Amino acid sequence: MNKLLIVGTVAFDAIETPFGKTDKILGGAGTYIGLSASHFDVKSAIVSVVGGDFPQEYLDLLTAKNIDISGIEVVKEGKTFFWSGRYHNDMNSRDTLDTQLNVLADFKPVVPAEFTNSDVVMLGNLHPLVQTSVLDQLTAKPKLVVLDTMNFWMDCALPELLDVMKRVDVITINDEEARQLSGEYSLVKAAAKIHTMGPKYVVIKKGEHGALLFHNESVFFAPALPLKEVFDPTGAGDTFAGGFSGYIAQSENVSFDNMKNAIIYGSTLASFCVEKFGTERMDNLPAEDVKSRLQEFKALTHYDIELTK
């Protein structure tokens, strides 16, 4: 069975949307990536850190999904990373109300020995130095390294981000971040510029408007599945990343054509994530539901057309 190494926060979130609000609930990039990747036949592990206030039931949930948690450090005397945010009515923009780094401030990642030769590495949104530290601990070159990042690191740790980008194969960012990183407004030009920074593949997420995959002169676009209701988009991007990296790890195929399939799987799983607050929809998502929605996706995007001369 192929190995998938996941690096990212395991955290508490407090979320407010036009549909309601929550108290502290399970969140974090590593959590969403792991739950999404658990839908594939891969051996995965999360590298992260939590405080002594993190409930055992949340760790048990990850273990129940066959996710190795030996790389999640528990700092007994510390507090878990916490983020609070409020979404606007369009559900595409949000305000951060509170961010408490807590144990994440001094996090020194340790990759479990069994996963230092992982086939696929998914570097979730964290400080670029943490992502670099994980790559430095690997004993073998992975088939694929995927990097997720955000504008915050472009603002405060750009040199470090550019360094780690030289060592990855795929970068996943949203359209606003792609424009900031490249200095180009056109996403086609932005992707071309980002290619020169290291990644051979550039995935640009456009939220409810789908995702673009760029590789040299090749481009693939996958729409987002139209949904009746979106309750909470918080973990959608990380769920997408988990579906993308999990599918690649299972299939052992890192070609551009296979990444198209990975984009569809990632988008499909993300469409479930937004239907409930936090991880609630992903906690117990039946495989039958995923298969059914993949069929919906196929019907949405498939067509036959006769080209005239």
Coordinates of C-alpha atoms in Angstrom, one line a residue:
M1 CA 0.0 0.0 0.0
N2 CA 1.4 3.4 -1.0
K3 CA 2.2 6.0 1.7
L4 CA 0.8 9.5 1.9
L5 CA 2.5 11.9 4.4
I6 CA 0.3 14.9 5.4
V7 CA 1.6 18.0 7.1
G8 CA -0.8 20.5 8.5
T9 CA -2.7 21.9 11.4
V10 CA -4.9 19.9 13.7
A11 CA -6.9 22.6 15.4
F12 CA -10.0 24.2 16.8
D13 CA -12.2 26.4 14.7
A14 CA -15.1 28.7 15.7
I15 CA -17.2 29.6 12.6
E16 CA -20.0 32.0 11.8
T17 CA -21.9 32.0 8.5
P18 CA -25.2 33.3 7.4
F19 CA -26.6 29.9 8.4
G20 CA -25.5 29.9 12.0
K21 CA -22.4 29.7 14.2
T22 CA -20.4 27.2 16.2
D23 CA -18.4 27.0 19.4
K24 CA -15.0 25.4 19.2
I25 CA -15.1 22.5 16.8
L26 CA -12.5 20.2 15.1
G27 CA -10.7 21.9 12.3
G28 CA -7.3 22.4 10.8
A29 CA -5.7 21.7 7.3
G30 CA -4.2 18.4 8.3
T31 CA -7.5 17.2 9.7
Y32 CA -9.5 18.0 6.5
I33 CA -6.7 16.6 4.2
G34 CA -6.6 13.4 6.3
L35 CA -10.3 12.8 6.3
S36 CA -10.6 13.4 2.6
A37 CA -7.6 11.1 1.8
S38 CA -9.1 8.4 3.9
H39 CA -11.4 7.6 1.0
F40 CA -8.5 6.1 -0.9
D41 CA -6.6 2.9 -0.4
V42 CA -3.4 4.5 1.0
K43 CA -1.5 4.4 4.2
S44 CA -1.5 8.0 5.5
A45 CA 0.0 9.8 8.5
I46 CA -0.5 13.4 9.8
V47 CA 2.4 15.4 11.2
S48 CA 1.1 18.2 13.4
V49 CA 0.9 19.4 17.0
V50 CA -1.9 19.8 19.6
G51 CA -2.2 20.9 23.2
G52 CA -3.4 19.0 26.2
D53 CA -6.8 20.5 25.7
F54 CA -7.4 18.5 22.5
P55 CA -10.0 15.8 23.1
Q56 CA -9.0 12.2 22.8
E57 CA -12.2 11.6 20.8
Y58 CA -10.9 13.7 17.9
L59 CA -7.7 11.7 17.8
D60 CA -9.8 8.5 17.9
L61 CA -11.8 9.8 14.9
L62 CA -8.6 10.1 12.9
T63 CA -7.4 6.7 14.0
A64 CA -10.7 5.2 13.1
K65 CA -10.1 6.5 9.6
N66 CA -6.8 4.4 9.4
I67 CA -4.8 7.6 9.7
D68 CA -1.5 7.2 11.6
I69 CA -1.3 9.9 14.3
S70 CA 2.1 9.0 15.7
G71 CA 3.4 12.2 14.1
I72 CA 0.9 14.4 16.0
E73 CA 2.8 15.8 19.0
V74 CA 0.7 16.4 22.1
V75 CA 2.1 19.2 24.3
K76 CA 0.3 18.4 27.6
E77 CA 0.8 21.9 29.1
G78 CA 0.0 23.8 25.9
K79 CA -3.1 24.9 24.1
T80 CA -4.2 23.8 20.6
F81 CA -4.1 26.2 17.6
F82 CA -7.4 28.2 17.4
W83 CA -9.0 30.1 14.5
S84 CA -12.2 32.0 14.5
G85 CA -13.9 33.6 11.4
R86 CA -17.1 35.1 10.1
Y87 CA -18.2 34.5 6.5
H88 CA -19.9 37.2 4.4
N89 CA -23.3 36.6 2.7
D90 CA -21.5 35.5 -0.6
M91 CA -19.7 32.8 1.4
N92 CA -16.5 33.6 -0.7
S93 CA -15.1 36.2 1.6
R94 CA -14.5 36.1 5.3
D95 CA -13.1 38.1 8.3
T96 CA -10.7 36.5 10.7
L97 CA -11.9 37.3 14.2
D98 CA -9.2 35.6 16.2
T99 CA -6.1 33.6 15.6
Q100 CA -4.2 31.9 18.5
L101 CA -1.1 30.1 17.4
N102 CA -0.5 28.5 20.9
V103 CA 1.5 25.3 20.5
L104 CA 1.9 25.9 16.8
A105 CA 4.2 28.8 17.5
D106 CA 7.1 26.5 18.6
F107 CA 6.2 23.5 16.4
K108 CA 9.2 21.4 15.3
P109 CA 7.8 18.7 13.0
V110 CA 9.0 15.1 13.4
V111 CA 8.2 12.7 10.6
P112 CA 7.5 9.1 11.8
A113 CA 10.3 6.8 10.7
E114 CA 7.8 4.6 8.8
F115 CA 6.8 7.6 6.6
T116 CA 10.2 9.1 5.7
N117 CA 10.0 7.2 2.4
S118 CA 6.4 8.3 1.6
D119 CA 5.3 8.0 -2.1
V120 CA 3.3 11.3 -1.9
V121 CA 3.8 14.2 0.4
M122 CA 1.0 16.7 1.0
L123 CA 2.4 19.9 2.6
G124 CA -0.7 21.6 4.0
N125 CA -0.9 25.3 4.8
L126 CA 1.8 26.0 7.4
H127 CA 4.9 28.2 7.7
P128 CA 7.3 27.4 4.8
L129 CA 10.1 26.6 7.3
V130 CA 7.9 23.8 8.8
Q131 CA 7.3 22.5 5.3
T132 CA 11.0 22.6 4.5
S133 CA 11.9 20.8 7.7
V134 CA 9.6 17.9 6.7
L135 CA 11.2 17.6 3.3
D136 CA 14.6 17.6 4.9
Q137 CA 13.6 14.5 7.0
L138 CA 12.7 12.4 4.0
T139 CA 15.1 9.5 3.2
A140 CA 13.8 9.0 -0.3
K141 CA 12.5 11.3 -3.1
P142 CA 8.7 11.1 -3.2
K143 CA 6.9 10.4 -6.5
L144 CA 5.1 13.7 -5.9
V145 CA 5.3 16.6 -3.5
V146 CA 2.2 18.9 -3.3
L147 CA 2.3 22.3 -1.6
D148 CA -0.6 24.3 -0.3
T149 CA 0.0 27.9 0.9
M150 CA -1.7 31.2 1.3
N151 CA -1.3 35.0 1.0
F152 CA -0.3 35.3 4.7
W153 CA 3.0 33.5 4.0
M154 CA 3.5 35.6 0.8
D155 CA 3.3 38.7 3.0
C156 CA 5.5 37.6 5.9
A157 CA 7.7 34.7 4.7
L158 CA 8.1 35.1 0.9
P159 CA 11.8 34.2 0.7
E160 CA 11.2 31.0 2.7
L161 CA 8.1 30.2 0.6
L162 CA 10.1 30.6 -2.6
D163 CA 12.8 28.3 -1.3
V164 CA 10.3 25.5 -0.5
M165 CA 8.6 26.0 -3.9
K166 CA 11.8 25.0 -5.7
R167 CA 11.4 21.5 -4.1
V168 CA 7.8 20.7 -4.9
D169 CA 6.0 19.3 -8.0
V170 CA 2.5 20.8 -7.5
I171 CA 1.3 24.0 -5.8
T172 CA -2.3 24.6 -5.0
I173 CA -3.5 28.1 -4.3
N174 CA -6.6 30.2 -5.0
D175 CA -6.9 32.8 -7.8
E176 CA -6.2 35.8 -5.6
E177 CA -3.0 34.1 -4.2
A178 CA -1.9 33.2 -7.7
R179 CA -2.1 36.8 -8.8
Q180 CA -0.3 38.0 -5.7
L181 CA 2.5 35.5 -6.0
S182 CA 3.1 36.1 -9.7
G183 CA 2.2 39.7 -10.1
E184 CA 0.1 38.8 -13.1
Y185 CA -3.7 39.3 -13.3
S186 CA -4.3 36.8 -16.1
L187 CA -4.4 33.3 -14.5
V188 CA -2.7 31.8 -17.6
K189 CA 0.2 34.2 -17.3
A190 CA 0.2 33.7 -13.5
A191 CA 0.6 30.0 -13.8
A192 CA 3.4 30.4 -16.3
K193 CA 5.2 32.7 -14.0
I194 CA 4.7 30.3 -11.0
H195 CA 6.1 27.4 -13.2
T196 CA 9.4 29.3 -13.3
M197 CA 9.5 29.3 -9.5
G198 CA 9.7 25.5 -9.3
P199 CA 6.4 23.7 -9.4
K200 CA 5.8 21.7 -12.6
Y201 CA 2.0 21.7 -12.0
V202 CA -0.1 24.6 -10.8
V203 CA -3.6 24.1 -9.4
I204 CA -5.6 27.4 -9.1
K205 CA -8.7 27.0 -7.0
K206 CA -11.6 29.3 -7.8
G207 CA -14.1 28.2 -5.0
E208 CA -17.6 27.8 -6.4
H209 CA -16.2 28.4 -9.9
G210 CA -14.1 25.3 -9.9
A211 CA -10.4 24.7 -10.4
L212 CA -7.7 25.0 -13.1
L213 CA -4.7 22.7 -13.6
F214 CA -1.7 24.0 -15.6
H215 CA 1.3 22.1 -16.9
N216 CA 3.5 23.9 -19.4
E217 CA 1.1 24.7 -22.3
S218 CA -1.6 22.3 -21.2
V219 CA -4.6 23.5 -19.2
F220 CA -7.5 21.6 -17.7
F221 CA -10.6 23.1 -16.1
A222 CA -13.1 21.4 -13.7
P223 CA -16.2 23.2 -12.6
A224 CA -17.5 23.0 -9.1
L225 CA -20.6 21.0 -8.6
P226 CA -23.6 23.3 -8.2
L227 CA -25.0 22.8 -4.7
K228 CA -28.4 23.8 -3.2
E229 CA -26.8 25.0 0.0
V230 CA -23.4 25.8 1.3
F231 CA -23.2 26.0 5.1
D232 CA -19.4 26.3 5.7
P233 CA -16.6 26.6 3.2
T234 CA -13.8 26.6 5.8
G235 CA -12.2 23.2 5.0
A236 CA -13.1 23.0 1.3
G237 CA -9.7 23.8 -0.1
D238 CA -8.0 21.3 2.3
T239 CA -10.5 18.6 1.5
F240 CA -9.8 19.2 -2.2
A241 CA -6.1 18.8 -1.5
G242 CA -6.7 15.6 0.4
G243 CA -8.8 14.2 -2.4
F244 CA -6.2 15.2 -5.0
S245 CA -3.2 13.8 -3.2
G246 CA -5.0 10.7 -2.0
Y247 CA -6.1 9.8 -5.5
I248 CA -2.6 10.3 -6.8
A249 CA -1.1 8.2 -4.0
Q250 CA -3.5 5.4 -4.7
S251 CA -3.2 5.4 -8.5
E252 CA 0.6 5.7 -8.6
N253 CA 0.3 7.8 -11.7
V254 CA 1.7 11.4 -11.7
S255 CA 0.9 12.2 -15.3
F256 CA -1.1 15.3 -16.3
D257 CA -4.0 13.2 -17.6
N258 CA -4.3 11.4 -14.2
M259 CA -4.1 14.7 -12.4
K260 CA -7.3 15.6 -14.2
N261 CA -9.0 12.7 -12.4
A262 CA -7.4 13.8 -9.2
I263 CA -8.9 17.3 -9.6
I264 CA -12.4 15.7 -10.1
Y265 CA -12.1 13.6 -7.0
G266 CA -10.8 16.5 -5.0
S267 CA -13.7 18.7 -6.2
T268 CA -16.2 16.0 -5.5
L269 CA -15.1 15.5 -1.9
A270 CA -14.9 19.2 -1.3
S271 CA -18.6 19.5 -2.4
F272 CA -19.5 17.3 0.6
C273 CA -17.4 19.2 3.1
V274 CA -19.3 22.5 2.6
E275 CA -22.7 20.9 3.3
K276 CA -22.2 21.0 7.1
F277 CA -20.2 22.9 9.7
G278 CA -16.6 21.9 10.3
T279 CA -15.8 18.2 9.6
E280 CA -19.3 17.0 10.4
R281 CA -20.1 15.9 6.8
M282 CA -16.7 14.3 6.3
D283 CA -16.7 12.3 9.6
N284 CA -19.0 9.6 8.3
L285 CA -19.2 10.0 4.5
P286 CA -20.3 6.8 2.9
A287 CA -18.3 5.6 -0.2
E288 CA -21.7 5.1 -2.0
D289 CA -22.4 8.8 -1.7
V290 CA -19.0 9.7 -3.1
K291 CA -19.5 7.3 -6.1
S292 CA -23.0 8.7 -6.7
R293 CA -21.7 12.3 -6.7
L294 CA -18.9 11.4 -9.1
Q295 CA -21.5 10.2 -11.5
E296 CA -23.3 13.6 -11.1
F297 CA -20.0 15.3 -11.8
K298 CA -19.5 13.1 -14.9
A299 CA -22.9 14.0 -16.2
L300 CA -22.3 17.7 -15.5
T301 CA -19.1 17.8 -17.5
H302 CA -19.6 15.2 -20.3
Y303 CA -20.9 16.0 -23.7
D304 CA -20.7 14.9 -27.3
I305 CA -20.3 17.5 -30.0
E306 CA -19.9 17.0 -33.7
L307 CA -17.4 19.4 -35.1
T308 CA -18.3 20.8 -38.5
K309 CA -15.7 21.5 -41.1

